[in-house]
XYZ file of C-alpha atoms in Angstrom:
524
model
C -44.367 1.144 23.937
C -43.458 1.756 20.331
C -40.503 -0.363 19.264
C -37.995 1.575 17.267
C -35.552 -0.155 14.939
C -32.500 1.222 13.263
C -31.254 0.551 9.750
C -28.447 1.836 7.576
C -28.920 2.759 3.944
C -26.019 3.165 1.521
C -26.802 6.306 -0.501
C -24.994 7.100 -3.744
C -25.125 10.207 -5.899
C -24.993 12.824 -3.121
C -22.761 15.694 -4.130
C -23.106 18.357 -1.448
C -24.759 19.409 1.790
C -27.982 20.390 0.053
C -28.467 16.793 -1.132
C -28.144 15.711 2.504
C -30.669 18.349 3.625
C -33.016 17.315 0.824
C -33.025 13.637 1.877
C -33.341 14.443 5.581
C -36.177 16.946 5.057
C -38.241 14.694 2.790
C -37.864 11.519 4.857
C -38.690 13.210 8.145
C -42.168 13.928 6.799
C -42.824 10.233 6.168
C -44.992 8.275 8.546
C -43.151 5.826 10.793
C -39.751 7.468 10.436
C -38.487 8.608 13.779
C -35.221 10.287 12.821
C -32.706 10.267 9.983
C -29.024 11.162 9.863
C -27.102 11.295 6.608
C -23.305 11.298 6.382
C -22.152 12.794 3.097
C -18.593 11.434 2.864
C -19.500 7.946 4.018
C -22.550 7.945 1.757
C -24.560 6.441 4.575
C -27.938 7.229 6.109
C -28.882 6.046 9.571
C -32.648 5.771 9.912
C -34.660 5.050 13.071
C -38.091 3.836 12.170
C -41.126 2.056 13.531
C -41.120 -1.445 11.974
C -44.888 -1.727 12.450
C -45.460 1.101 9.983
C -42.547 1.138 7.544
C -39.951 -1.296 6.214
C -36.227 -0.591 5.401
C -36.749 -1.442 1.718
C -39.543 1.176 1.595
C -37.151 3.712 3.111
C -34.564 2.930 0.412
C -37.327 3.272 -2.194
C -38.244 6.729 -0.828
C -34.618 7.834 -1.164
C -34.501 6.455 -4.716
C -37.571 8.497 -5.610
C -35.594 11.623 -4.680
C -33.126 10.722 -7.419
C -30.333 9.012 -5.446
C -29.158 5.421 -5.478
C -30.041 3.605 -2.252
C -29.529 0.100 -0.900
C -30.201 -1.194 2.582
C -26.976 -2.264 4.281
C -27.174 -5.761 5.724
C -24.562 -5.589 8.472
C -26.095 -3.179 10.904
C -23.326 -3.174 13.476
C -21.551 -0.515 11.376
C -22.920 2.232 13.601
C -21.791 0.743 16.907
C -19.414 2.884 18.873
C -16.204 1.268 20.063
C -14.421 2.471 23.145
C -10.915 1.559 24.304
C -10.158 2.478 27.903
C -7.273 2.156 30.315
C -8.640 1.152 33.722
C -6.415 1.580 36.771
C -6.966 0.195 40.231
C -8.049 -3.344 39.354
C -6.472 -5.878 41.676
C -8.076 -9.229 40.917
C -10.542 -11.134 38.760
C -13.520 -10.003 40.845
C -12.797 -6.353 39.933
C -12.878 -7.360 36.295
C -16.153 -9.206 36.819
C -17.643 -6.262 38.687
C -16.900 -3.866 35.815
C -18.020 -6.275 33.115
C -21.302 -7.232 34.790
C -22.212 -3.616 35.631
C -21.567 -2.453 32.079
C -23.256 -5.401 30.383
C -26.439 -4.746 32.396
C -26.459 -1.148 31.171
C -28.932 -0.334 28.432
C -27.003 0.370 25.211
C -23.776 -1.485 26.030
C -23.549 -4.359 23.569
C -20.269 -5.955 24.552
C -17.634 -5.443 27.154
C -14.355 -7.164 27.862
C -11.803 -6.152 30.461
C -8.256 -7.525 30.570
C -6.634 -7.503 33.989
C -3.107 -8.067 32.690
C -3.074 -5.066 30.345
C -5.520 -2.855 32.310
C -7.510 -2.382 29.122
C -11.248 -2.384 28.577
C -12.838 -2.869 25.180
C -16.477 -1.772 24.979
C -18.994 -1.758 22.142
C -22.046 0.425 22.587
C -24.999 1.896 20.749
C -24.269 5.632 20.424
C -28.023 6.351 20.390
C -28.546 5.063 23.920
C -25.270 5.583 25.729
C -22.059 7.521 25.186
C -18.386 7.200 26.151
C -18.728 9.722 28.980
C -21.557 7.754 30.577
C -19.490 4.575 30.446
C -16.419 6.271 31.940
C -18.605 7.731 34.680
C -20.005 4.263 35.492
C -16.519 2.802 35.862
C -15.496 5.761 38.053
C -18.569 5.200 40.243
C -17.372 1.646 40.805
C -14.183 3.109 42.278
C -11.651 2.776 39.460
C -9.760 5.502 37.625
C -10.079 5.345 33.880
C -8.853 7.222 30.844
C -8.994 6.928 27.081
C -6.345 4.966 25.250
C -4.370 7.775 23.606
C -4.614 7.527 19.858
C -1.565 8.321 17.814
C -2.763 11.367 15.920
C 0.553 12.001 14.219
C -0.096 9.726 11.219
C 3.396 8.259 11.481
C 2.193 5.127 9.670
C 1.677 7.300 6.620
C 5.301 8.301 6.506
C 7.102 6.997 3.462
C 10.417 8.740 4.172
C 12.216 5.560 5.128
C 11.068 3.645 2.042
C 11.912 6.610 -0.168
C 15.425 6.689 1.313
C 15.859 2.956 0.976
C 14.800 2.781 -2.675
C 16.751 5.900 -3.588
C 19.861 4.330 -2.098
C 19.134 1.089 -3.921
C 18.688 2.973 -7.196
C 21.847 5.073 -6.823
C 23.989 2.050 -5.958
C 22.689 0.169 -8.987
C 23.085 3.198 -11.231
C 26.647 3.856 -10.092
C 27.713 0.359 -11.128
C 25.372 0.079 -14.086
C 26.823 2.972 -16.099
C 30.297 1.376 -16.495
C 28.706 -1.986 -17.365
C 26.612 -0.327 -20.065
C 29.666 1.545 -21.281
C 31.604 -1.711 -21.634
C 28.664 -3.305 -23.451
C 28.323 -0.466 -25.943
C 32.092 -0.445 -26.526
C 32.019 -4.187 -27.223
C 29.141 -3.746 -29.654
C 30.950 -1.025 -31.599
C 34.151 -3.079 -31.718
C 32.243 -6.160 -32.829
C 30.564 -4.279 -35.660
C 33.958 -2.865 -36.745
C 35.364 -6.394 -36.717
C 32.452 -7.587 -38.803
C 33.138 -4.774 -41.293
C 36.811 -5.683 -41.436
C 35.816 -9.298 -41.973
C 33.530 -8.491 -44.919
C 36.027 -6.153 -46.625
C 39.254 -8.061 -46.213
C 38.110 -11.695 -46.341
C 40.184 -12.660 -43.372
C 40.309 -16.244 -42.296
C 38.555 -17.229 -39.077
C 41.914 -17.650 -37.335
C 42.979 -14.115 -38.207
C 39.574 -12.906 -36.967
C 40.180 -14.642 -33.665
C 43.632 -13.114 -33.425
C 42.221 -9.645 -34.088
C 39.362 -10.188 -31.679
C 41.562 -11.279 -28.821
C 43.977 -8.438 -29.469
C 41.260 -6.010 -28.379
C 42.029 -4.752 -24.909
C 38.766 -5.901 -23.312
C 39.038 -9.381 -24.769
C 42.615 -9.812 -23.537
C 42.933 -12.578 -21.047
C 44.205 -11.736 -17.575
C 44.287 -15.437 -16.766
C 43.488 -18.198 -19.231
C 39.686 -18.085 -19.716
C 39.240 -14.809 -17.838
C 39.041 -11.730 -20.060
C 39.325 -8.155 -18.890
C 35.723 -7.532 -19.960
C 34.318 -10.421 -17.951
C 36.466 -9.626 -14.945
C 35.371 -5.971 -14.873
C 31.713 -6.905 -15.384
C 31.961 -9.381 -12.514
C 33.499 -6.792 -10.186
C 30.796 -4.261 -11.048
C 28.009 -6.788 -10.721
C 28.771 -8.061 -7.191
C 27.918 -4.859 -5.258
C 24.701 -4.401 -7.232
C 23.662 -7.952 -6.498
C 24.447 -7.522 -2.803
C 23.319 -3.959 -2.028
C 21.099 -2.939 -4.932
C 19.103 -6.139 -4.782
C 18.958 -6.563 -1.016
C 15.321 -5.466 -0.593
C 14.214 -7.545 -3.554
C 15.698 -10.645 -1.983
C 13.868 -10.032 1.286
C 10.535 -9.460 -0.485
C 11.010 -12.443 -2.763
C 11.847 -14.689 0.189
C 8.645 -13.606 1.947
C 6.592 -14.238 -1.175
C 8.022 -17.709 -1.721
C 7.458 -18.520 1.951
C 3.766 -17.835 1.386
C 3.819 -19.931 -1.798
C 3.130 -17.028 -4.128
C 5.169 -15.681 -7.012
C 5.236 -11.920 -7.460
C 7.364 -9.477 -9.411
C 10.152 -9.628 -6.848
C 10.480 -13.390 -7.257
C 10.895 -12.953 -10.998
C 13.506 -10.255 -10.638
C 15.475 -12.211 -8.052
C 15.243 -15.420 -10.065
C 16.527 -13.849 -13.238
C 19.290 -11.747 -11.697
C 20.522 -14.534 -9.429
C 20.533 -17.122 -12.185
C 22.237 -14.753 -14.626
C 24.832 -13.931 -12.002
C 25.448 -17.475 -10.739
C 25.510 -18.938 -14.242
C 27.971 -16.321 -15.491
C 30.144 -16.827 -12.440
C 30.180 -20.634 -12.796
C 30.882 -20.510 -16.525
C 33.841 -18.195 -15.850
C 35.234 -20.642 -13.300
C 34.815 -23.510 -15.783
C 36.532 -21.513 -18.531
C 39.434 -20.722 -16.204
C 39.714 -24.336 -15.129
C 39.863 -25.406 -18.763
C 42.174 -22.528 -19.699
C 39.792 -21.835 -22.607
C 41.051 -19.823 -25.561
C 37.644 -18.323 -26.346
C 36.017 -16.145 -23.712
C 32.643 -17.514 -22.603
C 29.439 -15.530 -23.080
C 28.382 -14.093 -19.720
C 25.265 -12.251 -18.576
C 26.824 -9.937 -16.006
C 25.114 -6.966 -17.622
C 21.600 -8.228 -16.814
C 21.394 -7.719 -12.997
C 22.641 -4.106 -12.781
C 20.383 -2.915 -15.584
C 17.310 -4.679 -14.238
C 17.887 -3.393 -10.734
C 18.367 0.150 -11.998
C 15.044 0.241 -13.818
C 13.029 -1.461 -11.145
C 14.452 0.349 -8.134
C 13.875 3.625 -9.999
C 10.243 2.587 -10.443
C 9.865 1.691 -6.779
C 11.493 4.933 -5.683
C 9.132 7.029 -7.817
C 6.155 5.039 -6.540
C 7.049 5.765 -2.928
C 7.679 9.443 -3.658
C 4.163 9.653 -5.128
C 2.725 7.842 -2.120
C 4.615 10.186 0.177
C 2.926 13.158 -1.496
C -0.586 11.861 -0.773
C 0.457 10.912 2.732
C 1.671 14.425 3.367
C -1.748 15.744 2.391
C -3.316 13.147 4.668
C -1.121 14.034 7.604
C -2.131 17.674 7.118
C -5.777 16.643 7.106
C -5.352 14.673 10.308
C -3.666 17.627 11.954
C -6.785 19.711 11.271
C -8.806 17.716 13.763
C -9.541 19.475 17.022
C -8.326 17.621 20.114
C -10.666 19.061 22.725
C -14.259 20.204 22.881
C -16.216 22.411 25.294
C -19.431 20.675 26.263
C -22.160 22.765 27.841
C -25.280 21.869 29.789
C -28.310 23.903 28.841
C -31.204 24.764 31.117
C -34.656 25.927 29.978
C -34.551 28.632 27.258
C -30.972 27.629 26.342
C -29.471 29.112 29.493
C -25.889 27.934 30.073
C -25.741 25.993 33.323
C -22.198 24.596 33.159
C -19.430 23.840 30.720
C -16.486 21.450 30.713
C -13.518 20.684 28.493
C -13.384 17.081 27.325
C -11.352 15.036 24.887
C -12.864 15.055 21.414
C -13.300 11.276 21.540
C -15.673 11.699 24.471
C -18.189 13.891 22.699
C -21.452 11.995 22.335
C -24.147 12.339 19.760
C -26.666 14.928 20.924
C -24.166 16.801 23.113
C -24.277 20.566 22.980
C -20.843 21.900 22.093
C -19.790 25.521 22.399
C -17.430 26.889 19.779
C -15.775 30.231 20.480
C -14.581 32.671 17.783
C -11.351 31.388 16.240
C -12.023 27.867 17.520
C -12.263 24.703 15.437
C -15.438 22.677 15.276
C -14.608 19.407 17.024
C -17.510 17.439 15.516
C -20.103 17.665 12.769
C -23.303 19.205 14.062
C -26.255 21.516 13.693
C -26.281 25.073 15.003
C -28.727 25.593 17.897
C -27.905 29.149 18.817
C -25.714 32.004 17.620
C -24.715 33.568 14.332
C -21.254 33.418 12.829
C -19.163 33.190 9.707
C -17.312 29.906 9.264
C -14.258 29.168 7.132
C -14.952 25.791 5.515
C -12.242 26.031 2.863
C -10.504 22.900 4.122
C -13.461 20.706 3.143
C -15.236 22.588 0.370
C -12.382 24.668 -1.023
C -14.621 27.717 -0.785
C -12.501 30.737 0.079
C -15.331 32.930 1.353
C -16.560 32.329 4.895
C -20.056 30.839 5.071
C -22.811 32.340 7.231
C -24.151 30.002 9.915
C -27.397 30.505 11.765
C -29.573 28.147 13.828
C -30.487 25.047 11.811
C -27.382 25.129 9.560
C -24.948 22.230 9.549
C -21.294 22.650 10.463
C -18.317 20.474 9.535
C -15.659 19.240 11.952
C -12.270 20.850 11.360
C -13.674 24.074 9.896
C -12.853 27.314 11.712
C -15.374 29.546 13.446
C -14.626 33.204 12.777
C -16.485 35.948 14.592
C -19.460 34.743 16.639
C -19.864 32.205 19.416
C -21.968 29.190 18.394
C -23.742 26.411 20.251
C -24.017 23.289 18.156
C -25.702 19.958 18.690
C -23.365 17.074 17.758
C -24.716 14.865 14.955
C -21.621 12.942 13.850
C -18.831 12.219 16.292
C -15.603 10.235 16.358
C -15.031 8.208 13.211
C -18.247 9.415 11.603
C -17.251 13.048 11.147
C -16.697 14.261 7.596
C -13.012 14.780 8.285
C -12.494 11.245 9.649
C -14.331 9.879 6.627
C -12.097 11.812 4.227
C -9.013 10.545 6.049
C -10.397 7.014 5.870
C -11.145 7.310 2.153
C -7.650 8.580 1.375
C -6.117 5.806 3.487
C -8.198 3.192 1.701
C -7.265 4.630 -1.663
C -3.619 4.298 -0.672
C -3.806 0.746 0.540
C -5.923 -0.566 -2.317
C -4.168 -1.443 -5.554
C -4.932 0.042 -8.933
C -6.870 -2.495 -11.068
C -3.986 -2.690 -13.556
C -1.575 -3.397 -10.712
C -3.787 -6.217 -9.438
C -3.849 -7.586 -12.957
C -0.067 -7.413 -13.271
C 0.399 -9.191 -9.940
C -2.045 -11.865 -11.004
C -0.239 -12.244 -14.321
C 3.173 -12.495 -12.729
C 1.711 -15.198 -10.491
C 1.253 -17.286 -13.648
C 4.157 -15.769 -15.536
C 6.911 -16.877 -13.146
C 6.065 -20.606 -13.107
C 5.414 -20.440 -16.854
C 8.839 -18.985 -17.664
C 10.588 -21.427 -15.348
C 8.716 -24.265 -17.064
C 9.655 -22.968 -20.519
C 13.339 -22.781 -19.615
C 13.258 -26.340 -18.219
C 11.600 -27.521 -21.441
C 14.327 -25.702 -23.419
C 16.993 -27.459 -21.383
C 15.611 -30.948 -22.022
C 14.723 -30.232 -25.651
C 18.305 -29.246 -26.463
C 19.736 -32.203 -24.583
C 17.512 -34.546 -26.634
C 18.315 -32.742 -29.906
C 22.010 -32.846 -29.060
C 22.088 -36.572 -28.448
C 19.983 -37.298 -31.533
C 21.765 -34.975 -33.951
C 25.014 -33.454 -32.701
C 25.598 -31.380 -35.843
C 22.790 -28.936 -35.020
C 24.405 -28.117 -31.691
C 27.785 -27.833 -33.375
C 26.322 -25.344 -35.843
C 24.951 -23.026 -33.106
C 27.507 -23.501 -30.345
C 30.412 -21.473 -31.660
C 33.949 -21.743 -30.436
C 33.496 -24.650 -28.069
C 36.571 -26.435 -26.923
C 37.242 -29.362 -29.268
C 38.905 -31.302 -26.479
C 35.766 -31.860 -24.384
C 33.361 -34.711 -25.018
C 30.283 -34.322 -27.192
C 27.957 -35.069 -24.260
C 29.457 -32.248 -22.233
C 29.159 -29.840 -25.146
C 25.470 -30.694 -25.515
C 24.696 -30.265 -21.840
C 26.603 -27.030 -21.673
C 24.799 -25.668 -24.711
C 21.420 -26.766 -23.365
C 22.126 -24.984 -20.099
C 23.186 -21.857 -21.900
C 19.959 -21.879 -23.938
C 17.699 -22.381 -20.915
C 19.456 -19.708 -18.859
C 19.149 -17.353 -21.809
C 15.393 -17.942 -21.798
C 15.217 -17.059 -18.090
C 17.395 -13.968 -18.358
C 15.626 -12.627 -21.375
C 12.140 -13.339 -20.056
C 12.761 -11.527 -16.813
C 12.891 -8.030 -18.300
C 9.344 -8.828 -19.410
C 8.706 -8.227 -15.766
C 9.712 -4.685 -16.722
C 6.852 -4.769 -19.171
C 4.584 -5.973 -16.393
C 5.954 -3.335 -14.039
């Protein structure tokens, strides 16, 4: 008995079906190679060889000589078929044992586990030796009814509609409240510059300046220490913080729970601190009935949330576009196949309709005119034109005659064909394309990985810097009070020096946090 081993070779540099044919044709001639199957999309060749004559590394070398890149894949269980079944009629543990022991004894079944509670069976098998139909038949022979676990073919997990809605809502809420805040800010800037002009031209005293400044409508105090400007900003900021930032808070909480710091943590940190600090300082000013309105940061949260939720919304819209294409691709897959049994001289003996998942490698599948090819295969009999535009983009139908390869999902046009299945299930070109697109969606762009990594260091760094700022100013203040006095304008003369220093130090450190957070915009 000749022992036959199987190995998988990763092949790079294949561009089309002729590359595949080239590799298959040349390797078949080699001594010791039993059979070879190349999957174009997966970039994978499955080779059955006689280990006494040839070695996998030699096989890879042969492929390299043809001008492709080739490496032998170490983990060989890639090609194992996996079958999920629902088994009905099991009553006790001995039923489970009966099924498991019968299947495990079968040549080609590598692993089998049956759960009585859920009526599910999970089976791993070698598609070369045994197929899903054989396994189902075995279980039926034991007296149980069995069926495939229905796969959700609708690609609902690729649907980004909900996220798109959620981020659009988040963006619109933030925008609605952000515009007035920006308006107020710009108005204040213009008024301030006019005041500065007046000050330079008319040499007013500081007291007159103050009088003029507080006579402006927005700086008028509703209550002592609470100006119209600050009150309006506060009112506009609350809904943004609550509704606009809701999703950020959830994400940030999850990140912190897992001891990581991502963009969301930064955004939440900065907006919350800006908001809480501004709110507290307003309360303090009102309690002290301050004459000068405190500096607040109510404009930070709405503007940050606007930019970032806009970014997230656009990102999900883009993702939704690719997902739509993917869902269309998935819908191209045929759901059923007609399997035929051939007698001598390719005479049809019988045919049956089965689920596409049950087609085994080597099965003969009949495809009628207008039908879809359920699996990748090679034509055995018949002539036809096939529309392969979905895979190749080629508008003209392609002629197929015995020996040509066909692609799952393409449409047979005028003749009836018999094909021999070469790639089934997850190995078909279509499944591979779907898998590639899914992987491309779930993997991050290198720059995005880099940004996430950076923000992992950036967040703790900024927090550290602001803490350092806090302590530095406290020390400076207690050593030399005049410096603080010089920079901390309009503080209330009636409060103690220590309090002034601490308040100023806090203001400085919060400023660091609030101003460093929009750098997360840079990162974003």
